[in-house]
GROMACS .gro file of C-alpha atoms in nm:
model
  147
    1MET     CA    1   6.133  12.502  11.562
    2VAL     CA    2   6.087  12.331  11.900
    3ARG     CA    3   6.458  12.246  11.899
    4PHE     CA    4   6.556  12.611  11.931
    5ILE     CA    5   6.346  12.698  12.237
    6THR     CA    6   6.591  12.571  12.500
    7PRO     CA    7   6.909  12.725  12.355
    8LEU     CA    8   6.738  13.058  12.290
    9PHE     CA    9   6.592  13.060  12.641
   10THR     CA   10   6.939  12.987  12.782
   11VAL     CA   11   7.095  13.275  12.590
   12VAL     CA   12   6.819  13.518  12.692
   13LEU     CA   13   6.842  13.405  13.055
   14GLY     CA   14   7.218  13.454  13.045
   15ILE     CA   15   7.181  13.806  12.906
   16VAL     CA   16   6.923  13.898  13.172
   17PHE     CA   17   7.146  13.751  13.441
   18LEU     CA   18   7.446  13.942  13.304
   19ILE     CA   19   7.258  14.272  13.310
   20ALA     CA   20   7.135  14.206  13.664
   21SER     CA   21   7.486  14.106  13.774
   22LEU     CA   22   7.642  14.422  13.638
   23ASN     CA   23   7.386  14.627  13.834
   24LEU     CA   24   7.479  14.472  14.169
   25PRO     CA   25   7.598  14.723  14.431
   26LYS     CA   26   7.970  14.767  14.489
   27SER     CA   27   8.127  14.619  14.801
   28ASN     CA   28   8.238  14.845  15.086
   29LEU     CA   29   8.507  14.600  15.196
   30GLY     CA   30   8.793  14.459  14.991
   31ASN     CA   31   8.756  14.463  14.616
   32PRO     CA   32   8.456  14.681  14.524
   33ASN     CA   33   8.373  14.456  14.227
   34GLY     CA   34   8.417  14.132  14.425
   35PRO     CA   35   8.045  14.046  14.451
   36ILE     CA   36   8.005  14.090  14.075
   37TYR     CA   37   8.267  13.842  13.950
   38PHE     CA   38   8.089  13.512  14.019
   39PRO     CA   39   7.744  13.611  13.885
   40VAL     CA   40   7.905  13.754  13.571
   41LEU     CA   41   8.097  13.429  13.524
   42ILE     CA   42   7.774  13.228  13.553
   43ALA     CA   43   7.601  13.460  13.306
   44VAL     CA   44   7.884  13.426  13.054
   45ILE     CA   45   7.878  13.048  13.090
   46LEU     CA   46   7.500  13.049  13.029
   47ILE     CA   47   7.536  13.264  12.719
   48VAL     CA   48   7.825  13.064  12.573
   49SER     CA   49   7.664  12.725  12.643
   50GLY     CA   50   7.334  12.847  12.497
   51LEU     CA   51   7.509  12.967  12.182
   52VAL     CA   52   7.704  12.642  12.146
   53TYR     CA   53   7.380  12.446  12.190
   54LEU     CA   54   7.204  12.671  11.937
   55PHE     CA   55   7.477  12.618  11.676
   56GLN     CA   56   7.465  12.242  11.736
   57GLU     CA   57   7.089  12.244  11.681
   58ILE     CA   58   7.126  12.450  11.364
   59LYS     CA   59   7.388  12.205  11.237
   60ALA     CA   60   7.170  11.902  11.321
   61ARG     CA   61   6.841  12.041  11.189
   62GLY     CA   62   6.824  11.781  10.913
   63PHE     CA   63   6.825  11.495  11.163
   64ALA     CA   64   6.517  11.354  11.336
   65PHE     CA   65   6.429  11.505  11.673
   66LYS     CA   66   6.407  11.207  11.909
   67ASP     CA   67   6.357  11.379  12.244
   68PHE     CA   68   5.980  11.336  12.238
   69ALA     CA   69   6.011  10.966  12.153
   70ALA     CA   70   6.109  10.892  12.514
   71LEU     CA   71   5.785  11.052  12.631
   72ARG     CA   72   5.581  10.835  12.396
   73GLU     CA   73   5.764  10.519  12.507
   74GLY     CA   74   5.671  10.584  12.868
   75LYS     CA   75   6.027  10.585  13.005
   76SER     CA   76   6.028  10.949  13.113
   77PRO     CA   77   5.775  10.914  13.398
   78MET     CA   78   5.973  10.621  13.537
   79TYR     CA   79   6.301  10.815  13.516
   80LEU     CA   80   6.135  11.116  13.674
   81GLY     CA   81   5.995  10.907  13.961
   82ILE     CA   82   6.325  10.734  14.034
   83THR     CA   83   6.509  11.067  14.019
   84LEU     CA   84   6.259  11.215  14.265
   85VAL     CA   85   6.314  10.923  14.504
   86LEU     CA   86   6.692  10.967  14.473
   87MET     CA   87   6.659  11.339  14.547
   88ILE     CA   88   6.451  11.271  14.858
   89PHE     CA   89   6.707  11.013  14.972
   90TYR     CA   90   6.987  11.264  14.911
   91THR     CA   91   6.806  11.530  15.113
   92ILE     CA   92   6.756  11.296  15.407
   93ALA     CA   93   7.102  11.136  15.388
   94PHE     CA   94   7.289  11.466  15.350
   95GLU     CA   95   7.259  11.564  15.717
   96ARG     CA   96   7.293  11.211  15.852
   97ILE     CA   97   7.591  11.070  15.663
   98GLY     CA   98   7.749  11.391  15.533
   99PHE     CA   99   7.812  11.556  15.202
  100LEU     CA  100   8.074  11.322  15.062
  101LEU     CA  101   7.906  10.984  15.107
  102SER     CA  102   7.554  11.106  15.028
  103THR     CA  103   7.674  11.279  14.709
  104ILE     CA  104   7.859  10.968  14.595
  105LEU     CA  105   7.547  10.756  14.649
  106PHE     CA  106   7.311  11.007  14.487
  107LEU     CA  107   7.530  11.072  14.185
  108GLY     CA  108   7.609  10.702  14.147
  109GLY     CA  109   7.241  10.612  14.154
  110LEU     CA  110   7.158  10.881  13.901
  111LEU     CA  111   7.439  10.774  13.669
  112PHE     CA  112   7.337  10.407  13.689
  113LEU     CA  113   6.981  10.510  13.605
  114LEU     CA  114   7.083  10.712  13.301
  115ASN     CA  115   7.385  10.518  13.171
  116GLY     CA  116   7.288  10.167  13.276
  117ALA     CA  117   7.491   9.898  13.446
  118LYS     CA  118   7.707   9.831  13.139
  119LYS     CA  119   7.904  10.148  13.211
  120TRP     CA  120   7.946  10.066  13.579
  121LEU     CA  121   8.314  10.161  13.596
  122ALA     CA  122   8.257  10.505  13.443
  123ASN     CA  123   7.954  10.560  13.668
  124VAL     CA  124   8.148  10.475  13.984
  125LEU     CA  125   8.456  10.675  13.885
  126VAL     CA  126   8.257  10.986  13.791
  127ALA     CA  127   8.052  10.970  14.112
  128ILE     CA  128   8.359  10.931  14.334
  129ILE     CA  129   8.590  11.174  14.154
  130PHE     CA  130   8.326  11.445  14.117
  131SER     CA  131   8.224  11.416  14.482
  132PHE     CA  132   8.583  11.433  14.607
  133VAL     CA  133   8.675  11.726  14.381
  134THR     CA  134   8.363  11.916  14.492
  135TRP     CA  135   8.428  11.834  14.857
  136TYR     CA  136   8.791  11.947  14.827
  137ALA     CA  137   8.703  12.264  14.636
  138PHE     CA  138   8.442  12.376  14.887
  139GLY     CA  139   8.601  12.242  15.203
  140THR     CA  140   8.964  12.334  15.143
  141LEU     CA  141   8.987  12.596  14.870
  142LEU     CA  142   8.674  12.798  14.949
  143GLN     CA  143   8.676  12.706  15.319
  144VAL     CA  144   8.303  12.634  15.326
  145SER     CA  145   8.201  12.399  15.603
  146LEU     CA  146   8.023  12.092  15.465
  147PRO     CA  147   7.840  11.836  15.681
   0.00000   0.00000   0.00000
């Protein structure tokens, strides 16, 4: 039963977010529904991902639930501590070295922590490609100024 808490919470959160998004006031400038599009998209993504996760959990209900095993092994506090240190580093480095380099370092560190050094090529590629795509999308397409 514990397996279904997260997907059900995600679906309920998505529905609440969808209702709140549809009740946003109309815009006086440009497209009147413009401010509603992005929140509705996020709500739909939450609902769909929650439902997909729920169906995966229903399908896998005969298998052992291993998520709590990591807590018993003592790895979770170490991962949590290292992730917290990486987040603090990212916060400090963001203003000093900029979005692109700090995001590559943060994401790379997080991927090496979770995937290990054996998948070093995938870790480096994902960190670099994701950071550049995000930087391009915000900086060029959305014209948001990034440090």
